[in-house]
Short mmCIF file of C-alpha atoms and ligand atoms in Angstrom, two decimals:
data_model
loop_
_atom_site.label_atom_id
_atom_site.label_comp_id
_atom_site.label_asym_id
_atom_site.label_seq_id
_atom_site.Cartn_x
_atom_site.Cartn_y
_atom_site.Cartn_z
CA UNK A 1 -10.08 52.17 21.23
CA UNK A 2 -6.74 50.47 20.86
CA UNK A 3 -7.02 47.03 19.32
CA UNK A 4 -5.69 44.13 21.36
CA UNK A 5 -4.68 41.04 19.42
CA UNK A 6 -4.63 37.37 20.26
CA UNK A 7 -1.01 37.07 19.10
CA UNK A 8 0.65 39.36 16.57
CA UNK A 9 4.18 39.92 15.22
CA UNK A 10 6.51 41.54 17.73
CA UNK A 11 9.86 42.77 16.44
CA UNK A 12 12.77 43.52 18.78
CA UNK A 13 13.10 47.04 20.24
CA UNK A 14 16.70 46.98 19.02
CA UNK A 15 15.52 46.46 15.41
CA UNK A 16 17.85 43.49 14.90
CA UNK A 17 15.47 42.17 12.25
CA UNK A 18 15.70 45.33 10.12
CA UNK A 19 19.47 45.30 10.36
CA UNK A 20 19.70 41.72 9.06
CA UNK A 21 17.15 42.36 6.31
CA UNK A 22 19.12 45.42 5.24
CA UNK A 23 22.27 43.29 5.14
CA UNK A 24 20.56 40.98 2.67
CA UNK A 25 19.77 43.98 0.44
CA UNK A 26 23.20 45.55 0.82
CA UNK A 27 24.93 42.34 -0.19
CA UNK A 28 22.31 41.42 -2.82
CA UNK A 29 21.65 38.00 -1.30
CA UNK A 30 17.99 38.25 -2.25
CA UNK A 31 17.13 34.65 -2.94
CA UNK A 32 17.02 31.38 -1.04
CA UNK A 33 20.72 31.27 -0.17
CA UNK A 34 22.82 33.53 2.04
CA UNK A 35 24.21 34.44 5.41
CA UNK A 36 20.85 35.09 7.07
CA UNK A 37 19.62 31.62 6.25
CA UNK A 38 22.80 29.99 7.49
CA UNK A 39 22.85 32.05 10.68
CA UNK A 40 19.12 31.64 11.37
CA UNK A 41 19.34 27.87 10.96
CA UNK A 42 22.44 27.83 13.15
CA UNK A 43 20.81 29.88 15.93
CA UNK A 44 17.82 27.52 16.05
CA UNK A 45 20.19 24.53 16.23
CA UNK A 46 22.13 26.12 19.07
CA UNK A 47 19.00 27.13 20.94
CA UNK A 48 17.37 23.70 20.76
CA UNK A 49 20.58 21.72 21.00
CA UNK A 50 19.93 19.78 17.81
CA UNK A 51 22.21 18.78 14.96
CA UNK A 52 20.44 19.82 11.76
CA UNK A 53 17.92 22.39 10.54
CA UNK A 54 16.55 23.63 7.24
CA UNK A 55 14.58 26.85 6.74
CA UNK A 56 11.38 26.40 4.73
CA UNK A 57 8.56 28.56 3.44
CA UNK A 58 6.06 27.54 6.15
CA UNK A 59 5.39 25.22 9.03
CA UNK A 60 3.04 23.35 6.74
CA UNK A 61 5.80 22.68 4.20
CA UNK A 62 8.02 21.51 7.07
CA UNK A 63 5.29 19.08 8.14
CA UNK A 64 4.90 17.90 4.56
CA UNK A 65 8.58 17.19 3.91
CA UNK A 66 8.98 15.77 7.43
CA UNK A 67 6.30 13.22 6.67
CA UNK A 68 7.93 12.38 3.35
CA UNK A 69 11.25 11.94 5.12
CA UNK A 70 9.61 9.39 7.41
CA UNK A 71 8.56 7.52 4.29
CA UNK A 72 4.85 8.26 4.48
CA UNK A 73 3.16 7.55 1.16
CA UNK A 74 -0.03 6.32 -0.40
CA UNK A 75 -2.41 4.37 1.86
CA UNK A 76 -0.14 4.54 4.90
CA UNK A 77 -1.80 5.19 8.23
CA UNK A 78 -0.59 8.16 10.27
CA UNK A 79 -1.70 8.77 13.85
CA UNK A 80 -2.16 12.46 14.64
CA UNK A 81 -3.43 14.54 17.57
CA UNK A 82 -7.13 15.32 17.14
CA UNK A 83 -7.11 18.66 18.93
CA UNK A 84 -4.97 20.73 16.61
CA UNK A 85 -4.92 23.09 13.64
CA UNK A 86 -5.66 21.59 10.22
CA UNK A 87 -2.06 22.12 9.03
CA UNK A 88 -1.05 19.15 11.22
CA UNK A 89 -3.25 16.93 9.06
CA UNK A 90 -3.31 18.38 5.55
CA UNK A 91 0.19 17.11 4.67
CA UNK A 92 -0.97 13.54 5.40
CA UNK A 93 -3.59 14.02 2.72
CA UNK A 94 -1.07 15.62 0.30
CA UNK A 95 0.72 12.25 0.40
CA UNK A 96 -2.51 10.27 -0.07
CA UNK A 97 -2.06 8.66 3.31
CA UNK A 98 -4.81 8.17 5.90
CA UNK A 99 -4.99 10.05 9.20
CA UNK A 100 -6.29 8.43 12.36
CA UNK A 101 -7.11 11.01 15.02
CA UNK A 102 -6.07 10.44 18.63
CA UNK A 103 -7.97 12.12 21.45
CA UNK A 104 -6.45 14.41 24.10
CA UNK A 105 -6.20 14.06 27.86
CA UNK A 106 -7.26 16.75 30.33
CA UNK A 107 -3.80 16.95 31.91
CA UNK A 108 -1.97 18.22 28.83
CA UNK A 109 -4.76 18.89 26.28
CA UNK A 110 -2.43 16.94 23.96
CA UNK A 111 -2.33 13.34 22.71
CA UNK A 112 -3.49 10.91 25.39
CA UNK A 113 -0.90 8.10 25.65
CA UNK A 114 -3.63 5.66 26.64
CA UNK A 115 -5.68 6.52 23.57
CA UNK A 116 -2.50 6.14 21.51
CA UNK A 117 -2.03 2.64 22.88
CA UNK A 118 -5.60 1.84 22.01
CA UNK A 119 -4.99 3.06 18.47
CA UNK A 120 -2.03 0.67 18.14
CA UNK A 121 -4.33 -2.21 19.09
CA UNK A 122 -6.63 -1.34 16.22
CA UNK A 123 -3.93 -0.29 13.73
CA UNK A 124 -0.67 -2.09 14.60
CA UNK A 125 1.37 -0.65 11.74
CA UNK A 126 1.06 3.10 11.28
CA UNK A 127 3.89 4.68 9.33
CA UNK A 128 4.31 7.67 11.66
CA UNK A 129 2.85 9.44 14.69
CA UNK A 130 2.38 13.22 14.61
CA UNK A 131 2.46 14.68 18.12
CA UNK A 132 1.21 18.26 18.42
CA UNK A 133 2.08 20.54 21.34
CA UNK A 134 -1.02 22.70 21.38
CA UNK A 135 -0.76 26.29 22.61
CA UNK A 136 2.80 25.52 23.70
CA UNK A 137 1.63 23.02 26.34
CA UNK A 138 3.93 20.01 26.36
CA UNK A 139 2.74 16.53 25.46
CA UNK A 140 3.49 13.61 27.76
CA UNK A 141 6.69 12.76 25.88
CA UNK A 142 8.06 9.98 28.14
CA UNK A 143 4.91 7.93 27.67
CA UNK A 144 4.38 8.74 24.01
CA UNK A 145 8.01 8.08 23.05
CA UNK A 146 7.99 4.81 24.97
CA UNK A 147 4.89 3.55 23.18
CA UNK A 148 6.22 4.58 19.78
CA UNK A 149 9.61 2.97 20.48
CA UNK A 150 7.91 -0.29 21.44
CA UNK A 151 6.08 -0.27 18.14
CA UNK A 152 9.10 0.99 16.24
CA UNK A 153 7.20 3.92 14.73
CA UNK A 154 8.86 7.33 14.24
CA UNK A 155 7.45 10.55 15.68
CA UNK A 156 7.08 13.80 13.77
CA UNK A 157 6.67 16.57 16.32
CA UNK A 158 4.44 19.45 15.29
CA UNK A 159 6.17 22.11 17.37
CA UNK A 160 4.63 25.02 15.46
CA UNK A 161 3.11 26.37 18.67
CA UNK A 162 5.74 24.94 21.01
CA UNK A 163 9.03 26.70 20.27
CA UNK A 164 10.61 27.59 23.62
CA UNK A 165 8.64 25.05 25.67
CA UNK A 166 10.50 22.35 27.58
CA UNK A 167 9.69 18.87 28.80
CA UNK A 168 11.96 17.92 31.69
CA UNK A 169 14.47 20.64 30.77
CA UNK A 170 14.62 19.45 27.15
CA UNK A 171 13.18 21.63 24.39
CA UNK A 172 10.15 20.50 22.43
CA UNK A 173 11.21 19.76 18.91
CA UNK A 174 14.04 17.49 20.06
CA UNK A 175 12.02 14.39 20.92
CA UNK A 176 10.80 13.19 17.53
CA UNK A 177 12.75 11.73 14.64
CA UNK A 178 12.16 15.19 13.20
CA UNK A 179 10.17 18.25 14.16
CA UNK A 180 8.40 21.08 12.36
CA UNK A 181 8.56 24.70 13.52
CA UNK A 182 6.46 27.59 12.25
CA UNK A 183 7.30 31.28 11.96
CA UNK A 184 3.87 32.37 10.79
CA UNK A 185 2.81 35.85 11.88
CA UNK A 186 0.83 34.66 14.91
CA UNK A 187 3.52 32.37 16.35
CA UNK A 188 5.84 33.16 19.27
CA UNK A 189 8.45 34.46 16.83
CA UNK A 190 7.84 35.16 13.16
CA UNK A 191 9.50 35.62 9.79
CA UNK A 192 6.11 36.94 8.50
CA UNK A 193 5.69 33.46 7.09
CA UNK A 194 8.08 30.55 7.30
CA UNK A 195 8.99 27.28 8.91
CA UNK A 196 11.85 24.96 9.71
CA UNK A 197 12.45 21.26 9.92
CA UNK A 198 14.89 20.17 12.64
CA UNK A 199 16.37 16.77 13.46
CA UNK A 200 19.44 15.06 14.88
CA UNK A 201 19.57 13.08 11.64
CA UNK A 202 21.70 15.16 9.27
CA UNK A 203 20.97 12.95 6.26
CA UNK A 204 17.26 13.35 6.78
CA UNK A 205 17.57 17.14 6.85
CA UNK A 206 19.82 17.18 3.75
CA UNK A 207 17.19 15.17 1.92
CA UNK A 208 14.48 17.64 2.94
CA UNK A 209 16.66 20.53 1.77
CA UNK A 210 17.13 18.75 -1.56
CA UNK A 211 13.39 18.25 -2.04
CA UNK A 212 12.67 21.84 -0.93
CA UNK A 213 14.87 23.23 -3.72
CA UNK A 214 13.26 21.32 -6.61
CA UNK A 215 15.18 18.03 -6.26
CA UNK A 216 17.96 18.98 -8.66
CA UNK A 217 20.32 16.08 -9.31
CA UNK A 218 24.01 16.97 -9.24
CA UNK A 219 24.44 17.52 -13.00
CA UNK A 220 25.36 20.41 -15.33
CA UNK A 221 21.79 20.56 -16.62
CA UNK A 222 18.47 20.41 -14.79
CA UNK A 223 17.96 16.75 -14.13
CA UNK A 224 15.42 15.31 -11.74
CA UNK A 225 15.06 11.79 -10.42
CA UNK A 226 12.55 12.77 -7.77
CA UNK A 227 9.58 15.12 -7.45
CA UNK A 228 10.67 18.52 -6.21
CA UNK A 229 9.12 21.32 -4.18
CA UNK A 230 9.71 25.04 -4.05
CA UNK A 231 9.61 25.21 -0.26
CA UNK A 232 12.88 26.92 0.70
CA UNK A 233 12.90 29.99 2.92
CA UNK A 234 14.04 33.34 1.53
CA UNK A 235 17.28 34.87 2.81
CA UNK A 236 15.40 38.14 3.40
CA UNK A 237 12.85 36.52 5.69
CA UNK A 238 15.56 34.51 7.40
CA UNK A 239 17.01 37.88 8.43
CA UNK A 240 13.82 38.58 10.35
CA UNK A 241 14.08 35.16 11.99
CA UNK A 242 17.72 35.73 12.87
CA UNK A 243 16.76 38.90 14.74
CA UNK A 244 13.72 37.27 16.36
CA UNK A 245 15.83 34.45 17.79
CA UNK A 246 17.66 37.09 19.83
CA UNK A 247 14.44 37.92 21.69
CA UNK A 248 12.79 34.50 21.82
CA UNK A 249 13.49 33.96 25.52
CA UNK A 250 12.03 37.44 26.26
CA UNK A 251 8.90 36.46 24.39
CA UNK A 252 8.57 33.24 26.37
CA UNK A 253 9.00 35.17 29.62
CA UNK A 254 6.33 37.70 28.62
CA UNK A 255 3.86 35.00 27.51
CA UNK A 256 4.34 33.27 30.83
CA UNK A 257 3.80 36.53 32.68
CA UNK A 258 0.54 37.08 30.76
CA UNK A 259 -0.64 33.62 31.76
CA UNK A 260 0.25 34.20 35.43
CA UNK A 261 -1.60 37.51 35.42
CA UNK A 262 -4.78 35.87 34.10
CA UNK A 263 -4.43 33.06 36.58
CA UNK A 264 -4.21 35.43 39.52
CA UNK A 265 -6.98 37.65 38.23
CA UNK A 266 -9.49 34.82 37.82
CA UNK A 267 -8.52 32.82 40.89
CA UNK A 268 -11.69 33.68 42.79
CA UNK A 269 -14.07 32.99 39.90
CA UNK A 270 -15.36 29.47 40.43
CA UNK A 271 -16.59 28.95 36.91
CA UNK A 272 -13.17 29.58 35.35
CA UNK A 273 -10.72 26.68 35.25
CA UNK A 274 -7.05 27.16 34.42
CA UNK A 275 -4.75 24.16 34.05
CA UNK A 276 -1.47 24.52 35.87
CA UNK A 277 1.86 23.52 34.48
CA UNK A 278 3.00 20.00 35.30
CA UNK A 279 6.15 19.60 37.39
CA UNK A 280 8.00 18.42 34.27
CA UNK A 281 6.83 21.32 32.12
CA UNK A 282 7.95 24.74 31.04
CA UNK A 283 5.27 25.94 28.64
CA UNK A 284 5.95 28.89 26.34
CA UNK A 285 2.28 29.81 27.00
CA UNK A 286 1.89 30.78 23.36
CA UNK A 287 -1.81 31.26 24.02
CA UNK A 288 -3.34 31.52 27.48
CA UNK A 289 -6.43 29.36 27.63
CA UNK A 290 -9.22 28.90 30.14
CA UNK A 291 -12.19 26.57 30.33
CA UNK A 292 -15.58 27.31 31.80
CA UNK A 293 -17.26 24.80 34.08
CA UNK A 294 -19.99 22.78 32.38
CA UNK A 295 -22.76 24.41 34.36
CA UNK A 296 -21.38 27.94 34.04
CA UNK A 297 -23.99 30.45 32.89
CA UNK A 298 -21.25 32.32 31.06
CA UNK A 299 -20.30 30.54 27.83
CA UNK A 300 -17.12 30.92 25.72
CA UNK A 301 -18.99 32.96 23.16
CA UNK A 302 -20.15 35.44 25.83
CA UNK A 303 -16.53 36.17 26.68
CA UNK A 304 -15.41 36.36 23.06
CA UNK A 305 -18.26 38.69 22.08
CA UNK A 306 -17.85 40.98 25.09
CA UNK A 307 -14.17 41.38 24.26
CA UNK A 308 -14.91 41.86 20.57
CA UNK A 309 -17.21 44.80 21.39
CA UNK A 310 -14.19 46.46 23.03
CA UNK A 311 -11.94 45.79 20.06
CA UNK A 312 -10.19 42.85 21.72
CA UNK A 313 -9.49 39.60 19.94
CA UNK A 314 -10.18 36.25 21.65
CA UNK A 315 -10.94 32.89 20.11
CA UNK A 316 -12.56 29.56 20.75
CA UNK A 317 -10.32 26.55 21.28
CA UNK A 318 -9.34 24.93 17.94
CA UNK A 319 -12.15 22.77 16.62
CA UNK A 320 -11.03 19.13 16.77
CA UNK A 321 -10.13 17.41 13.51
CA UNK A 322 -12.71 14.62 13.82
CA UNK A 323 -15.42 17.32 13.80
CA UNK A 324 -14.14 18.99 10.62
CA UNK A 325 -16.37 18.44 7.57
CA UNK A 326 -13.32 17.62 5.43
CA UNK A 327 -11.94 15.04 7.88
CA UNK A 328 -15.04 13.46 9.44
CA UNK A 329 -14.71 10.28 7.38
CA UNK A 330 -11.48 9.29 9.16
CA UNK A 331 -11.27 7.18 12.30
CA UNK A 332 -11.01 8.79 15.71
CA UNK A 333 -9.72 6.97 18.78
CA UNK A 334 -10.94 7.98 22.23
CA UNK A 335 -10.09 6.34 25.53
CA UNK A 336 -13.74 5.87 26.41
CA UNK A 337 -16.19 5.25 23.61
CA UNK A 338 -18.47 8.18 22.87
CA UNK A 339 -16.55 10.60 25.10
CA UNK A 340 -14.18 13.00 23.41
CA UNK A 341 -11.94 15.11 25.62
CA UNK A 342 -11.00 17.36 22.69
CA UNK A 343 -14.64 18.06 21.91
CA UNK A 344 -15.31 18.94 25.54
CA UNK A 345 -12.34 21.35 25.63
CA UNK A 346 -13.54 22.88 22.37
CA UNK A 347 -17.01 23.45 23.80
CA UNK A 348 -15.84 24.98 27.07
CA UNK A 349 -12.55 26.65 26.16
CA UNK A 350 -11.47 30.20 25.35
CA UNK A 351 -8.11 31.46 24.05
CA UNK A 352 -7.48 34.83 25.70
CA UNK A 353 -5.42 37.66 24.20
CA UNK A 354 -1.78 36.62 24.57
CA UNK A 355 -0.02 39.28 22.55
CA UNK A 356 3.44 40.02 23.94
CA UNK A 357 3.03 43.71 23.06
CA UNK A 358 0.23 44.07 25.63
CA UNK A 359 0.87 46.56 28.43
CA UNK A 360 -0.31 46.03 32.00
CA UNK A 361 -3.18 48.44 31.24
CA UNK A 362 -4.18 46.33 28.22
CA UNK A 363 -4.23 43.21 30.36
CA UNK A 364 -6.31 44.99 32.96
CA UNK A 365 -8.81 46.00 30.27
CA UNK A 366 -9.19 42.36 29.21
CA UNK A 367 -9.48 41.12 32.79
CA UNK A 368 -12.10 43.69 33.77
CA UNK A 369 -14.30 42.84 30.83
CA UNK A 370 -14.14 39.13 31.59
CA UNK A 371 -14.66 39.59 35.33
CA UNK A 372 -17.76 41.73 34.80
CA UNK A 373 -19.52 38.76 33.18
CA UNK A 374 -19.49 36.72 36.40
C1 LIG B 401 0.60 27.35 12.59
C2 LIG B 401 0.54 25.88 12.71
C3 LIG B 401 0.99 25.05 11.68
C4 LIG B 401 1.37 25.54 10.32
O1 LIG B 401 2.34 26.48 10.26
P1 LIG B 401 2.37 27.54 9.05
O2 LIG B 401 3.70 28.16 9.18
O3 LIG B 401 1.24 28.48 9.29
O4 LIG B 401 2.23 26.77 7.78
C5 LIG B 401 0.98 23.69 11.90
N1 LIG B 401 0.55 23.16 13.05
C6 LIG B 401 0.11 23.92 14.06
C7 LIG B 401 -0.34 23.26 15.32
C8 LIG B 401 0.06 25.30 13.92
O5 LIG B 401 -0.43 26.05 14.90
#
C-alpha cells in the first residue's frame, strides 16, 4: 500500500531545483557563498516584500540569532507561544534567558492577546516576545503588535510553519522586528534543511550574517571580538530553495485545497470540528487540523491508529511547552486560571495528512478511513 505522509518534500515538476544545484557544481560554488544564495535570499525578499534576508542552516539557528539580535541574554524574560514546537523555545535557553509561556485562544490556536496582556502585568519588562504561527494559521497580529508597541518590546515571529500565509493581505514574517523561516524537509517548501532570518532592518540582518559566519573581524588574520556561529546556509542547498520559491504559491494553493476537501468531507460528522479562516486570514494550511468534541467516542488516537494501519501518517497536535518535562519549571500564563486552551487542543486535536503530493484518490482513502470510525 502506498504510503501517505503528513508533509514531505515536494520538488517542482520542472526540476528547477536540480538545475540550480547543478549550476552550483558546474561553477564550483560549493560553499556558503554564491549565486544561489544571493538569488534565494532575493526571491524571499521579493515574495514577502521585506528589505533584508540571510540564509541560515536551519529555522532553529534563525530563531537563535534573531533572539540575539533583539539583545536577549542571560536572565532576560522572553514571552513565547505555549502551543508550538520546541525549536521556538530552545534558543531562549541557549542564551540562558527564561521563557514564559503564553496560552492560545480558540479562534487562532495561537497566542491569546488577552493572556499576553496578563503576562505583561506579571512581568512588565520582557526582552522579547516570540509569536508562533502554528500550522500556518495566522496570529491576531493587530492586537499582539499593539500590546507589544505599548510596552516597547520587540517581536520575533516564528514563521517556520507560516510561509505564504497572510494577515490582512500582508505576509506573515513581516510583522515582527525580525522573523525566522524554516526550510526543513516537512515545511511548505524545503532546502532539505535550512532557514532564513528576514527583517526590514538591514543592519540587524548584516549582524546576523556576521555572527552566522564565525564573527570574523575585518582584518588580514582571523580576529574575533564576538562569539561566532557556523550557521550559514550552503550555496548548494540554496539552489533547492531557489527552485522551490518558484512553486511556493502552487504549494499554498494545494494545501488549501486539501483543507477544503477535508472540510467538505467531514461536514456532516457532528463530532468533528474544523476552525474556519478568519475574514482577515489567508492561511497556507501547512497542516490541516481537526478537533473532536469533548464527548466524542472517537478519540484522536483512534484516528491516528486507524490511518497508521493503512500506511498513512497522521499526528497529534503539538504537545504544549508547559507540559514538556524539560520546560515544566517555567511560568505559564493562561487567561483563566487552571484552564489551558493549548492543553485542550492537544487532547482533542489531530493533524491530518497534508502532503501536497497527495492525489484525489489518496485524499479519498484518508477520508474513508476517518469516516468509517463515526
Ligand atoms: C520547524 C520549526 C522550527 C525549526 O525549524 P528547523 O528548520 O527545523 O530548525 C521552529 N519553529 C517551528 C514552529 C517549527 O515548526
